[in-house]
Every structure is written in structure tokens, then in C-alpha cells.
CSV table of C-alpha atoms in Angstrom, one decimal:
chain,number,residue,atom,x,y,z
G,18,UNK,CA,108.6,148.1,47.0
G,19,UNK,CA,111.1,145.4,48.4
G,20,UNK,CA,109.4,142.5,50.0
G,21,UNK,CA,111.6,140.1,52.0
G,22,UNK,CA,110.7,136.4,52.4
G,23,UNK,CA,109.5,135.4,56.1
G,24,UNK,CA,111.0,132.2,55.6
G,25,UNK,CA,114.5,132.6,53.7
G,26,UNK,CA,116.6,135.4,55.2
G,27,UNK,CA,118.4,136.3,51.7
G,28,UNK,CA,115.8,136.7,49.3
G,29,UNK,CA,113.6,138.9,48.6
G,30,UNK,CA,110.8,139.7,45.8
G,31,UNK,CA,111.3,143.2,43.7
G,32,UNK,CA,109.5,144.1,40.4
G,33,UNK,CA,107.4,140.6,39.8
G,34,UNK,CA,110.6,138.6,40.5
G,35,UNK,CA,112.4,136.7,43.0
G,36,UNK,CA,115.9,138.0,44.1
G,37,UNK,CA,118.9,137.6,46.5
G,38,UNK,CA,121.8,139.7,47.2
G,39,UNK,CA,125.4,138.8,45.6
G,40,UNK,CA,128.9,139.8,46.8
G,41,UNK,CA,132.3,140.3,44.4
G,42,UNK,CA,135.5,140.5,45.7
G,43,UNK,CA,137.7,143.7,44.2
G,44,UNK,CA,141.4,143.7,43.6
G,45,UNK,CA,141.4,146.7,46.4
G,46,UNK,CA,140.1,143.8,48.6
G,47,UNK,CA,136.5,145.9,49.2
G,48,UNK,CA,133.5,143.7,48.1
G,49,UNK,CA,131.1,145.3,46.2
G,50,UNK,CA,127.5,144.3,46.6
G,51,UNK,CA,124.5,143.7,43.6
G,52,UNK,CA,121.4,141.5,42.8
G,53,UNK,CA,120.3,138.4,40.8
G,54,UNK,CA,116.8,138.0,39.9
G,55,UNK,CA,114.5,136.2,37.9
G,56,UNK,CA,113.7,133.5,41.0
G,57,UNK,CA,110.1,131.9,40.4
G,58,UNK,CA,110.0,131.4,44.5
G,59,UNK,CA,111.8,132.5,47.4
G,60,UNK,CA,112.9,128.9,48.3
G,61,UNK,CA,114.9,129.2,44.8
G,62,UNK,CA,116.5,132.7,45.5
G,63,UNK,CA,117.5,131.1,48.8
G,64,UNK,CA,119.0,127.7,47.3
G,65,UNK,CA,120.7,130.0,44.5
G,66,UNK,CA,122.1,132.5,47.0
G,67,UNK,CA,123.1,129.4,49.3
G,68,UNK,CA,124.8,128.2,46.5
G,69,UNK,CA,126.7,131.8,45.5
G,70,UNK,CA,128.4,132.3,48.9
G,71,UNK,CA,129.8,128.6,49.0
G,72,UNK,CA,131.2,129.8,45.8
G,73,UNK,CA,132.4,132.9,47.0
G,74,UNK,CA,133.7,131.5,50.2
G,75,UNK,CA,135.5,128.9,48.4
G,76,UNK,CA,137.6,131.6,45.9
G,77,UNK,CA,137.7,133.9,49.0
G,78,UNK,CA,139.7,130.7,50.7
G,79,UNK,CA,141.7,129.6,48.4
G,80,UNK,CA,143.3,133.1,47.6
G,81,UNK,CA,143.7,134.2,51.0
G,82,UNK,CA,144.8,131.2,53.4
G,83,UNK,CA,147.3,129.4,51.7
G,84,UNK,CA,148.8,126.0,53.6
G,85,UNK,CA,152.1,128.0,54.2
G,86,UNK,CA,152.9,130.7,56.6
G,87,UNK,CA,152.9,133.6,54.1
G,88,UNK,CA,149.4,134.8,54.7
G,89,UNK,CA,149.4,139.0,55.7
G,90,UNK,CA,147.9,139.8,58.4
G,91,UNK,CA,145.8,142.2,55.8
G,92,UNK,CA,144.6,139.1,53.8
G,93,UNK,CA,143.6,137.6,56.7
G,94,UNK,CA,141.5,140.4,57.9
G,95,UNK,CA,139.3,140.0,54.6
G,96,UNK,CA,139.4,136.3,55.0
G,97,UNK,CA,137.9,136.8,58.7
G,98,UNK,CA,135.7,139.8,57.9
G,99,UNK,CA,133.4,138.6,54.7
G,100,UNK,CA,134.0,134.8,55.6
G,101,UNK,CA,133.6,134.4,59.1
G,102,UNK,CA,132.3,137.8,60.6
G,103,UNK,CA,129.4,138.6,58.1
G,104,UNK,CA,128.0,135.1,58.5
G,105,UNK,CA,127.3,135.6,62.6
G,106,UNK,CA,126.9,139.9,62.8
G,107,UNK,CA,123.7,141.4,62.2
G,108,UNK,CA,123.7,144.0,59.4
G,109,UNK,CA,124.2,146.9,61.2
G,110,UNK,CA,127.1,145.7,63.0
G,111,UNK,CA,128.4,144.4,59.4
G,112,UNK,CA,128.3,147.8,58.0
G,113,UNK,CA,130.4,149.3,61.1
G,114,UNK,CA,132.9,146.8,60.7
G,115,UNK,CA,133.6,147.6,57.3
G,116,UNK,CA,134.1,150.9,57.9
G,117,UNK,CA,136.0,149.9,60.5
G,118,UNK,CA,138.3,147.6,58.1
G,119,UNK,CA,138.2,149.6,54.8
G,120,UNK,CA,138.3,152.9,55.6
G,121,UNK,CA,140.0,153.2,59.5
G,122,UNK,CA,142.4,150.0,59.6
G,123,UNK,CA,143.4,149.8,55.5
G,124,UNK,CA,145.2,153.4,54.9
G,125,UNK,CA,147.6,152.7,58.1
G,126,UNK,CA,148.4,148.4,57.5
G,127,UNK,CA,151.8,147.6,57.1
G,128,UNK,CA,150.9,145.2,53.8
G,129,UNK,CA,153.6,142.9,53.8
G,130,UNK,CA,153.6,142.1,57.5
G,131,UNK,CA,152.9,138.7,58.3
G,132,UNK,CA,149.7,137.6,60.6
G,133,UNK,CA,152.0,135.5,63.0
G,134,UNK,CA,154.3,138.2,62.7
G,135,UNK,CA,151.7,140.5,64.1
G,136,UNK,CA,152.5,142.0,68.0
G,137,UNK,CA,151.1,144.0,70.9
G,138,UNK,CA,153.7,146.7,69.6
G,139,UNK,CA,152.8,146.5,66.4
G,140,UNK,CA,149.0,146.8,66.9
G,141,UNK,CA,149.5,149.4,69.5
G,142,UNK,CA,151.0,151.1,67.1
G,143,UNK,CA,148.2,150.8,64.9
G,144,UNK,CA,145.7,151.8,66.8
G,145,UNK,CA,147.6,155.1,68.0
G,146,UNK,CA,147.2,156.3,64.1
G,147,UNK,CA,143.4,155.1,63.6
G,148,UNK,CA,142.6,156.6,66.5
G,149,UNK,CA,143.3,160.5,65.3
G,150,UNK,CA,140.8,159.2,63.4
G,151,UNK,CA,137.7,160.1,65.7
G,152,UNK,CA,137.1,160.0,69.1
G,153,UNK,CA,135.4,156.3,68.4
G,154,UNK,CA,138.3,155.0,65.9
G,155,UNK,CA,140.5,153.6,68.3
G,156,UNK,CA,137.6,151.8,70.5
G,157,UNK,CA,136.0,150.3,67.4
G,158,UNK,CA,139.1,149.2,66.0
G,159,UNK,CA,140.4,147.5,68.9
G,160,UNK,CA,137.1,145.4,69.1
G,161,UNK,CA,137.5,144.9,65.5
G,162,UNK,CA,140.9,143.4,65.8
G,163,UNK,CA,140.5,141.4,69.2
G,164,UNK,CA,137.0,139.3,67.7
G,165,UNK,CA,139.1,138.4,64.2
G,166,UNK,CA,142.7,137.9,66.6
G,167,UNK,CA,140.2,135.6,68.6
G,168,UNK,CA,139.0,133.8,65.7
G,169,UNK,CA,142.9,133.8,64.3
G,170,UNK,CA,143.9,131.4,67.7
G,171,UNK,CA,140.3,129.5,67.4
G,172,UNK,CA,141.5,128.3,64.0
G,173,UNK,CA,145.3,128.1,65.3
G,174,UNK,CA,146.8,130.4,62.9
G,175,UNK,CA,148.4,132.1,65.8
G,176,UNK,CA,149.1,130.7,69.4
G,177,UNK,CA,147.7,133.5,71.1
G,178,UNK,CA,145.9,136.7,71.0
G,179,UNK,CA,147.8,140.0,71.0
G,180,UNK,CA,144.9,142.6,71.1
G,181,UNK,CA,144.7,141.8,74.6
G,182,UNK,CA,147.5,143.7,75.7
G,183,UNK,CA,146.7,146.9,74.3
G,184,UNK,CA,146.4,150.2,75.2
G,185,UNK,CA,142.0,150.4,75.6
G,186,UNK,CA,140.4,153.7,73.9
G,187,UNK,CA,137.2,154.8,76.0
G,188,UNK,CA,134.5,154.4,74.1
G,189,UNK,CA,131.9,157.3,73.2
G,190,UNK,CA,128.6,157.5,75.1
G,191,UNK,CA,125.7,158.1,72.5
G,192,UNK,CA,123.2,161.1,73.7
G,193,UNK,CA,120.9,160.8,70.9
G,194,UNK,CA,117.3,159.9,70.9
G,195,UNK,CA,116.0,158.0,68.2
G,196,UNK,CA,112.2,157.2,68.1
G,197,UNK,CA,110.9,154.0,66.6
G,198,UNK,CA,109.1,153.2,63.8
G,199,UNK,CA,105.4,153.3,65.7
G,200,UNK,CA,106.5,156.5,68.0
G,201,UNK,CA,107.6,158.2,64.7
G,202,UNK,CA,104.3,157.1,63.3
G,203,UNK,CA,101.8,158.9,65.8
G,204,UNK,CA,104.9,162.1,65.9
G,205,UNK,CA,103.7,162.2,62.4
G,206,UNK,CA,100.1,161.7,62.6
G,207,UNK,CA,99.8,164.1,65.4
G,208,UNK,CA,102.2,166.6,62.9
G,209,UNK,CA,100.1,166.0,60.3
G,210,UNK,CA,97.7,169.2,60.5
G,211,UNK,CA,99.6,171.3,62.3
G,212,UNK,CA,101.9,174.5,60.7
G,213,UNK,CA,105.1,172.5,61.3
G,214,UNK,CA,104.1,169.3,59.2
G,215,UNK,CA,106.5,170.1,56.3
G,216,UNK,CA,109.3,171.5,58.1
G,217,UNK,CA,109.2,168.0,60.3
G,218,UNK,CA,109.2,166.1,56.9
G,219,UNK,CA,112.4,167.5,56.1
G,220,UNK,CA,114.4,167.2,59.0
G,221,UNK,CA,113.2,163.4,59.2
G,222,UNK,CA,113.4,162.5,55.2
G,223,UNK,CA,115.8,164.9,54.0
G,224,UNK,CA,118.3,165.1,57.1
G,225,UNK,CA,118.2,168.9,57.4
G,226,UNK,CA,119.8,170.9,60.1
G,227,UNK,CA,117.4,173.4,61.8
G,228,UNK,CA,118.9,176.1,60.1
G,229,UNK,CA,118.7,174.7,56.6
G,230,UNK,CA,115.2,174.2,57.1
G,231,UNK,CA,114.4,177.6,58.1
G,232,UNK,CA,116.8,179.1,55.2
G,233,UNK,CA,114.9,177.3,52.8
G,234,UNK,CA,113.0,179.0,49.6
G,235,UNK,CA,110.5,177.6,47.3
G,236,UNK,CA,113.2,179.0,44.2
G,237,UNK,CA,115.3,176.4,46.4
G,238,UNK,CA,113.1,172.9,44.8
G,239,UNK,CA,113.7,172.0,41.6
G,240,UNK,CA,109.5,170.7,40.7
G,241,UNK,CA,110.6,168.8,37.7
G,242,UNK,CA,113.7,166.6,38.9
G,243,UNK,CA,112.3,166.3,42.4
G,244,UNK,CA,115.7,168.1,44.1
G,245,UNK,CA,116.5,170.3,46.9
G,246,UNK,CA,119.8,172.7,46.9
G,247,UNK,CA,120.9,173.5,50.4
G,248,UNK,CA,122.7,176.6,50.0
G,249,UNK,CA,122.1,179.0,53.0
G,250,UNK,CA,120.9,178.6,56.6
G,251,UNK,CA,119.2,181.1,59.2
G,252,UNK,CA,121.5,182.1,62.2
G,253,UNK,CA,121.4,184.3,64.7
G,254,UNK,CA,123.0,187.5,64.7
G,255,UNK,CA,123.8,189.0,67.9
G,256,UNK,CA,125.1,192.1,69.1
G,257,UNK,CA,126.4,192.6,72.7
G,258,UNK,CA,126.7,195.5,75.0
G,259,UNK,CA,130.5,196.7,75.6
G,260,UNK,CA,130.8,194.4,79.1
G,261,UNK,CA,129.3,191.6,77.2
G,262,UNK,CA,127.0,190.9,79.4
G,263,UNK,CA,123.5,191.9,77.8
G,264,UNK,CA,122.2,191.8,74.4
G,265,UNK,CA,121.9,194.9,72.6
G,266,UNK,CA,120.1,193.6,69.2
G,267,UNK,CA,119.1,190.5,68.2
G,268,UNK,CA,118.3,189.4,64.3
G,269,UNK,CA,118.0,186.7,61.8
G,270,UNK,CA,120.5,186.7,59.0
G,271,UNK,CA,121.2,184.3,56.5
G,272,UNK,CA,125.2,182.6,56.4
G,273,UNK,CA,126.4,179.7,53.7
G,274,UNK,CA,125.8,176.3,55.5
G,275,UNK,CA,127.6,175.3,58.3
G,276,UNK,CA,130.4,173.2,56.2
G,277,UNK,CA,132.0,173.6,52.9
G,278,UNK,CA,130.2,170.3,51.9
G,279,UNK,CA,127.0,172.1,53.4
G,280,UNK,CA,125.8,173.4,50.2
G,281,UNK,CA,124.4,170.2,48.4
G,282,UNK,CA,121.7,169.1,46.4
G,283,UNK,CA,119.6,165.3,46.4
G,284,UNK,CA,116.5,164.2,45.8
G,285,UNK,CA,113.2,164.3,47.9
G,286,UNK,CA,110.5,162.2,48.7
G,287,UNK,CA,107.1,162.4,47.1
G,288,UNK,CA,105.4,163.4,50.3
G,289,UNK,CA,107.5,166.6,50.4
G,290,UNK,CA,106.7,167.9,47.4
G,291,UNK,CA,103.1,167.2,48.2
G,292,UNK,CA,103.3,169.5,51.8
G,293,UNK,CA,105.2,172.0,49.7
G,294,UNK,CA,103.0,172.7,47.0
G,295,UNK,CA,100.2,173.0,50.1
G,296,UNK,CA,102.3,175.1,51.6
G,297,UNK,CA,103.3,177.8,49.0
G,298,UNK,CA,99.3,177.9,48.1
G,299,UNK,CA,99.0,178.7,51.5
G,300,UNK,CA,101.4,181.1,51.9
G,301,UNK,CA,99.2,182.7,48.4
G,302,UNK,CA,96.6,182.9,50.3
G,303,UNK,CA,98.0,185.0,53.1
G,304,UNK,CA,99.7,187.3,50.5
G,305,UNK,CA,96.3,188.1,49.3
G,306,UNK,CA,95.2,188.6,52.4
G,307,UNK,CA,97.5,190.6,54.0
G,308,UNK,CA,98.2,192.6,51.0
G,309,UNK,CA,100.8,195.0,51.2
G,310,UNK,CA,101.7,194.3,54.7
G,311,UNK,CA,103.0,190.8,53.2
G,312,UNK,CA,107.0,191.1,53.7
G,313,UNK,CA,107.3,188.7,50.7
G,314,UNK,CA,110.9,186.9,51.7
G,315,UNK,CA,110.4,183.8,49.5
G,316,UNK,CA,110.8,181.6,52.6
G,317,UNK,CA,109.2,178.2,53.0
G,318,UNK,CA,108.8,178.3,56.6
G,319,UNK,CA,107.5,182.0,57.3
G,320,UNK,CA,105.1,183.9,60.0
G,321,UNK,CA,102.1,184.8,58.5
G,322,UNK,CA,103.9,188.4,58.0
G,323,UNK,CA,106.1,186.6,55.9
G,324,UNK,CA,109.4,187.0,57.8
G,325,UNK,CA,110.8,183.9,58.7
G,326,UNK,CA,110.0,181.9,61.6
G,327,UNK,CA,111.9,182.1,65.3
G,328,UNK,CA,115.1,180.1,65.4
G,329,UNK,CA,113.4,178.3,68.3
G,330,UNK,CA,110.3,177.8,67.7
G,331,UNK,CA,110.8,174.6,65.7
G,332,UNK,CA,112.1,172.6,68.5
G,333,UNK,CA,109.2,174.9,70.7
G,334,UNK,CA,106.6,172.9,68.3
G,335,UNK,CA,108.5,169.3,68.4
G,336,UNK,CA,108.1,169.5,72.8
G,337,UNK,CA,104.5,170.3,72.4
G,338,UNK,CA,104.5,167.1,70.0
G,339,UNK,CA,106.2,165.2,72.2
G,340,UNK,CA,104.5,165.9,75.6
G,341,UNK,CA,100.8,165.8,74.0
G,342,UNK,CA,101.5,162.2,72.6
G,343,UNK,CA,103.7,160.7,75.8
G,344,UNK,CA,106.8,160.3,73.7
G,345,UNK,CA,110.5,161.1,74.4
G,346,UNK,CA,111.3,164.4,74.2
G,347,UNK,CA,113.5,165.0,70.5
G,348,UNK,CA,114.2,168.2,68.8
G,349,UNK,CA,115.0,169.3,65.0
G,350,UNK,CA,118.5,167.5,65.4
G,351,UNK,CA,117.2,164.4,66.6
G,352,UNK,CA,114.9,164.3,63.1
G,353,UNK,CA,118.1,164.5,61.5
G,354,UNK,CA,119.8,161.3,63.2
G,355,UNK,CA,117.1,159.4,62.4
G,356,UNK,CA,117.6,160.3,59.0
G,357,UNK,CA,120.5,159.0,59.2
G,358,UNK,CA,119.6,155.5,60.9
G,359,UNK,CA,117.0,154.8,58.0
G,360,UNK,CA,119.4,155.8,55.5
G,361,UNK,CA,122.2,153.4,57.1
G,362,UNK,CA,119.4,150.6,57.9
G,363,UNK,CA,118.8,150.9,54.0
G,364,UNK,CA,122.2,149.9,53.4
G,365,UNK,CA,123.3,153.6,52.0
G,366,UNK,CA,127.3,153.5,52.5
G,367,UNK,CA,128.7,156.2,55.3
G,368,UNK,CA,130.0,158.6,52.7
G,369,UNK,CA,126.4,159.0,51.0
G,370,UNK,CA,124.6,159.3,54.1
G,371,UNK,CA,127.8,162.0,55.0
G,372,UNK,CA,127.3,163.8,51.8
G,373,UNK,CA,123.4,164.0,51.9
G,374,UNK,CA,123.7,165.5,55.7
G,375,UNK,CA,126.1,167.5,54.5
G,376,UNK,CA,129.2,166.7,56.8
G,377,UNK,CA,132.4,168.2,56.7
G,378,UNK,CA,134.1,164.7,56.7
G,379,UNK,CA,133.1,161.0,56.5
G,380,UNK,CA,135.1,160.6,60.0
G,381,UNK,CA,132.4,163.0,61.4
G,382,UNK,CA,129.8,161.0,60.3
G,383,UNK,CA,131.0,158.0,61.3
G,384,UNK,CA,132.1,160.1,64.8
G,385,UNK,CA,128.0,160.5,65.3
G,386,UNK,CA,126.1,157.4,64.5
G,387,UNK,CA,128.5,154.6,65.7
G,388,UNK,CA,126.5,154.0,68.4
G,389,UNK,CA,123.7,153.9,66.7
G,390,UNK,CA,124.9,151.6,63.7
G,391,UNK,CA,125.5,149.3,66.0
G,392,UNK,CA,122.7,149.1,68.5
G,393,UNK,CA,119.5,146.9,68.1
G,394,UNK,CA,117.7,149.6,67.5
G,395,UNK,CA,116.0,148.9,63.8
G,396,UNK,CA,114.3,151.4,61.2
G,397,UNK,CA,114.4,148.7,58.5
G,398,UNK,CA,111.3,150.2,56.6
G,399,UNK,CA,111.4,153.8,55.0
G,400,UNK,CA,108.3,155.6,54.1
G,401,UNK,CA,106.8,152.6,53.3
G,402,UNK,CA,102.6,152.2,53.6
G,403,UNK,CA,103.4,151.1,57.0
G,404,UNK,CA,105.5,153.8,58.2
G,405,UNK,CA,103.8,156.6,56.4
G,406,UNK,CA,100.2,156.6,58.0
G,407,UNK,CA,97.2,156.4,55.3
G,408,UNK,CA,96.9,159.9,53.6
């Protein structure tokens, strides 16, 4: 388990030794991100790291602002991002910001324009093509470039600002509810001995849609490598009268997930494994019981016939949670995004934490959790002793 100093904000001890973070500039102009350790204290780590970033600061400087005028406006916006920005924005703002710059703002820069070449056109421009993006492209990417423009007239590189005349893009309203780290604690005490415990487990530590959960078979877990492979969900399959206006049958069948990047495989947490295995024995256990009369559909989540559970009765369970224990009312999909803020408080780039929810793009995850990323709103701990109550 990491365990970060109270005292010095970059280090942190991991496996008997002292450690801090280190940052390497790529030719592509991304940074890429490891560790040093072998610190006897964190005051060391801290001096060390201290002593890294000067370093890095100093190569970062002396290959991007140059005493002429022939600095690009997209060497500049590294030279303001990992010199200036990172030192002042809390993490998750940092990690919105790169998105922001390396995967939004990079595949549409003109690279040989100039920075005090750079114009309201120009940047209006700009922002028209980021913003096909995602609804929350252009907003984000405006902000972006008016703090590092800003920053650009502060250090009179340019005489003025030209982010202020252009075009604004509304910005998205975020209607997700996201617990913190003591209301998810009692959620998952209160969970704990109910018949919903394991299917809350993997919407919260495994990001699954309510469907995928409810699709899910035991042949699904691989025991030995500790992996899930998403590769069906339970939908409902309804049939309508000729006027459309009642229902003439109504069943469960299964589909292949939602997107094409739906079907996935990853890891799972220990704690999973542990609710499954008490699960399928169980589900053994009613088999034996029921005898015959079991419908024997392999499912993890079943009705004590065996059939698989409602396609509402999940969220059904999570409002009962939620009134009983006075906490804001979620459902399956709100497990899911916070899934995604641990993941992205862990510092797990947007295309992981994409691919493990299985989205159909890395704009759509970005689309979701940008308010989110960059709220106040902290997860920083995942299934640690503290957040995992006591077994």
C-alpha cells in the first residue's frame, strides 16, 4: 500500500522505501510519468524530487522559450502547461488539462504558427474543430487557452490576450451523484449482508453497467488470473400491441454489450472473488434444494428459481439502501461513475478508465466525467483498510 508523507507533498513510502514521482519529456511533447526510490526519509524524497523538477524545468526552458521571437504557439503551450500550470492546479484539474492539450487541442494546431502570431480568428477557428469533439471540448478548451494566453501577457510574450474575444461554448451541467468516501462506507456496510452485496461490488470496483451485471455467469471469471470477460448484457425485450400503445409481452433476453468496445476483459479485486465464491455456494445450495424445479441458467445474479433477476430490481435495492441509511439517492449507474472517479483520482489515464468501462470512444469518456475530474470532490483512497470496512 502507498503511504504519502503528511509533511512533504511529493513523496511517498512504497515497499520499505522512500519514493517521489518523476516527469520526462517525449519528443511528441507528452510527459510520461515514473518513480525513484530508495529514499531513507521522506524529507530526502522531497529534497531529491525538489531537486528533479528544477532540472526538468530548466531543459523544459531552455528548449522551448528561446530569447528570439520564433517560439510556436504549440511549444509554448507545453512550456505553460508542465512548467507553470502543474505547479498551481490540483491533480485532478492537471489531468483534465492534459487531455485537454494532448488529445483535444494537439491533432488540430497549426505547428508552425507563431505564439505572437496567434489571433481571435485563428483560435476561433480552433476551437470550432475541438469542439465536434464533445459537447464539453470547446468550453474546456477555451478555459485552457485563456489561463495559459493570460499567463503568455503576465510574462509579456504577447501584448494582449486573444481568447477573450471568442466565440464562448456553454458548458455541460453534471447530473451525476457521486457519494464520498464515508457515505460509500456505511452504503457498503449496510450492503454487506444483504442479496445485492456482490452485484454492488461490481458496479462500484469493476464499473459495470446494470446490464452487464445482470448478464454475468460464473463461466464468465477466470479463478486463476483474477479476470472478468464482459461479453453479454440482460435487456429487455418488448413486444407492443398494433397501436403501440400497450404491451403485449414482456421478457429478458440477452444482446452483445452496448458498444463494440463493450466486450472486454480486466482484472478484479480480491473482495470480488471472495462474494463470488459465497455466492455460487449459495446458489449450490438452492439447487439442491429446489431440485428439479432449479432453472439452472448459469447466472451470477439469479432468483432463487434460478432465472435471472428483474431488470429493476437492482436500482429497487440501491433506494432502499439509500433511504434506510439517510444518503443521496444513487442507482446502478451512479456505482459506475464512481468507478470512474477512483480510477481517475488514482491517476489511471482517460483511455484506460474508457476501455475498462467499456466506452465506445475516449471523447465519450471524457464527455461524462469532466465535471467531475475537475471538482473538489476527492476519492483519493481505493479499497484501502479505510475504505473497505473491517471484514
Amino acid at each position: 500500500m502507498v503511504k504519502r508523507s503528511k509533511k512533504y507533498p511529493h513523496a511517498f513510502f512504497e515497499r520499505g522505501t522512500w519514493n517521489h514521482r518523476t516527469k520526462i519529456l517525449k519528443d511528441d511533447y507528452s510527459v510520461s510519468y515514473s518513480k525513484v526510490g530508495g529514499f531513507k526519509s521522506d524529507e530526502e524524497a522531497e529534497k531529491a524530487y525538489q531537486k528533479h523538477i528544477e532540472e526538468f524545468e530548466r531543459k523544459l526552458k531552455a528548449r522551448f522559450i528561446r530569447q528570439n521571437e520564433d517560439t510556436t504557439f504549440k511549444e509554448y503551450l507545453v512550456y505553460w502547461f508542465q512548467s507553470i500550470f502543474v505547479e498551481r492546479a490540483q491533480s485532478t484539474t492537471q489531468y483534465v488539462f492534459a487531455y485537454v492539450l494532448y488529445d483535444l487541442l494537439f491533432p488540430y494546431l497549426d505547428e508552425t504558427i507563431k505564439l505572437r502570431m496567434v489571433s481571435t480568428e485563428y483560435l476561433n477557428q480552433l476551437l470550432k474543430q475541438v469542439s465536434t469533439c464533445c459537447q464539453s471540448a470547446g468550453n474546456k478548451s477555451r478555459e485552457f487557452l485563456y489561463l495559459a494566453m493570460k499567463d503568455a501577457v503576465v510574462h509579456r510574450f504577447i501584448s494582449n490576450n486573444p481568447v477573450i474575444a471568442t466565440k464562448k461554448y456553454p458548458r455541460k451541467k453534471s447530473k451525476i451523484t457521486i457519494l464520498t468516501k464515508e457515505q460509500t462506507k456505511t452504503l457498503l456496510a449496510a450492503a454487506k449482508y444483504r442479496s445485492w452485496f456482490l452485484e454492488i461490488l461490481l458496479g462500484l470496483y469493476c464499473g459495470m453497467r446494470k446490464g452487464e451485471i445482470l448478464g454475468l455467469k460464473f463461466s464468465d471469471f477466470d479463478l486463476e488470473n483474477r479476470t472478468v470477460h464482459i461479453q453479454r448484457q440482460l435487456v429487455a425485450d418488448i413486444k407492443l400491441n398494433d397501436n403501440g400503445l400497450s404491451i403485449l409481452d414482456y421478457t429478458k433476453i440477452e444482446r452483445d454489450p452496448k458498444t463494440e468496445n463493450g466486450n472486454r476483459a480486466f482484472g478484479v479485486p480480491p473482495i470480488v472473488l471472495v462474494e463470488l465464491e459465497k455466492r455460487r455456494r449459495a446458489i449450490q445450495l438452492q439447487k439442491e434444494l429446489m431440485g428439479e424445479a432449479y432453472i439452472d441458467s448459469n447466472y451470477i445474479s439469479s432468483q432463487k428459481n434460478g432465472l435471472p433477476r428483474g431488470l429493476s430490481s437492482m436500482n429497487t435495492e440501491l433506494n432502499r439502501l439509500c433511504a434506510r441509511n439517510n444518503l443521496p439517492h444513487i442507482t446502478v449507474h451512479s456505482l459506475r461513475h464512481m468507478f470512474a472517479t477512483i480510477m481517475m483520482e488514482r491517476g489511471l489515464s482517460i483511455a484506460k478508465v474508457s476501455g475498462l468501462l467499456g466506452h465506445s470512444s475516449v471523447h465519450t469518456t471524457f464527455e461524462y466525467y469532466v465535471e467531475i475530474m475537475d471538482s473538489d470532490t476527492k476519492m483519493l483512497e481505493y479499497m484501502n483498510q479505510e475504505f473497505i470496512f473491517e471484514q
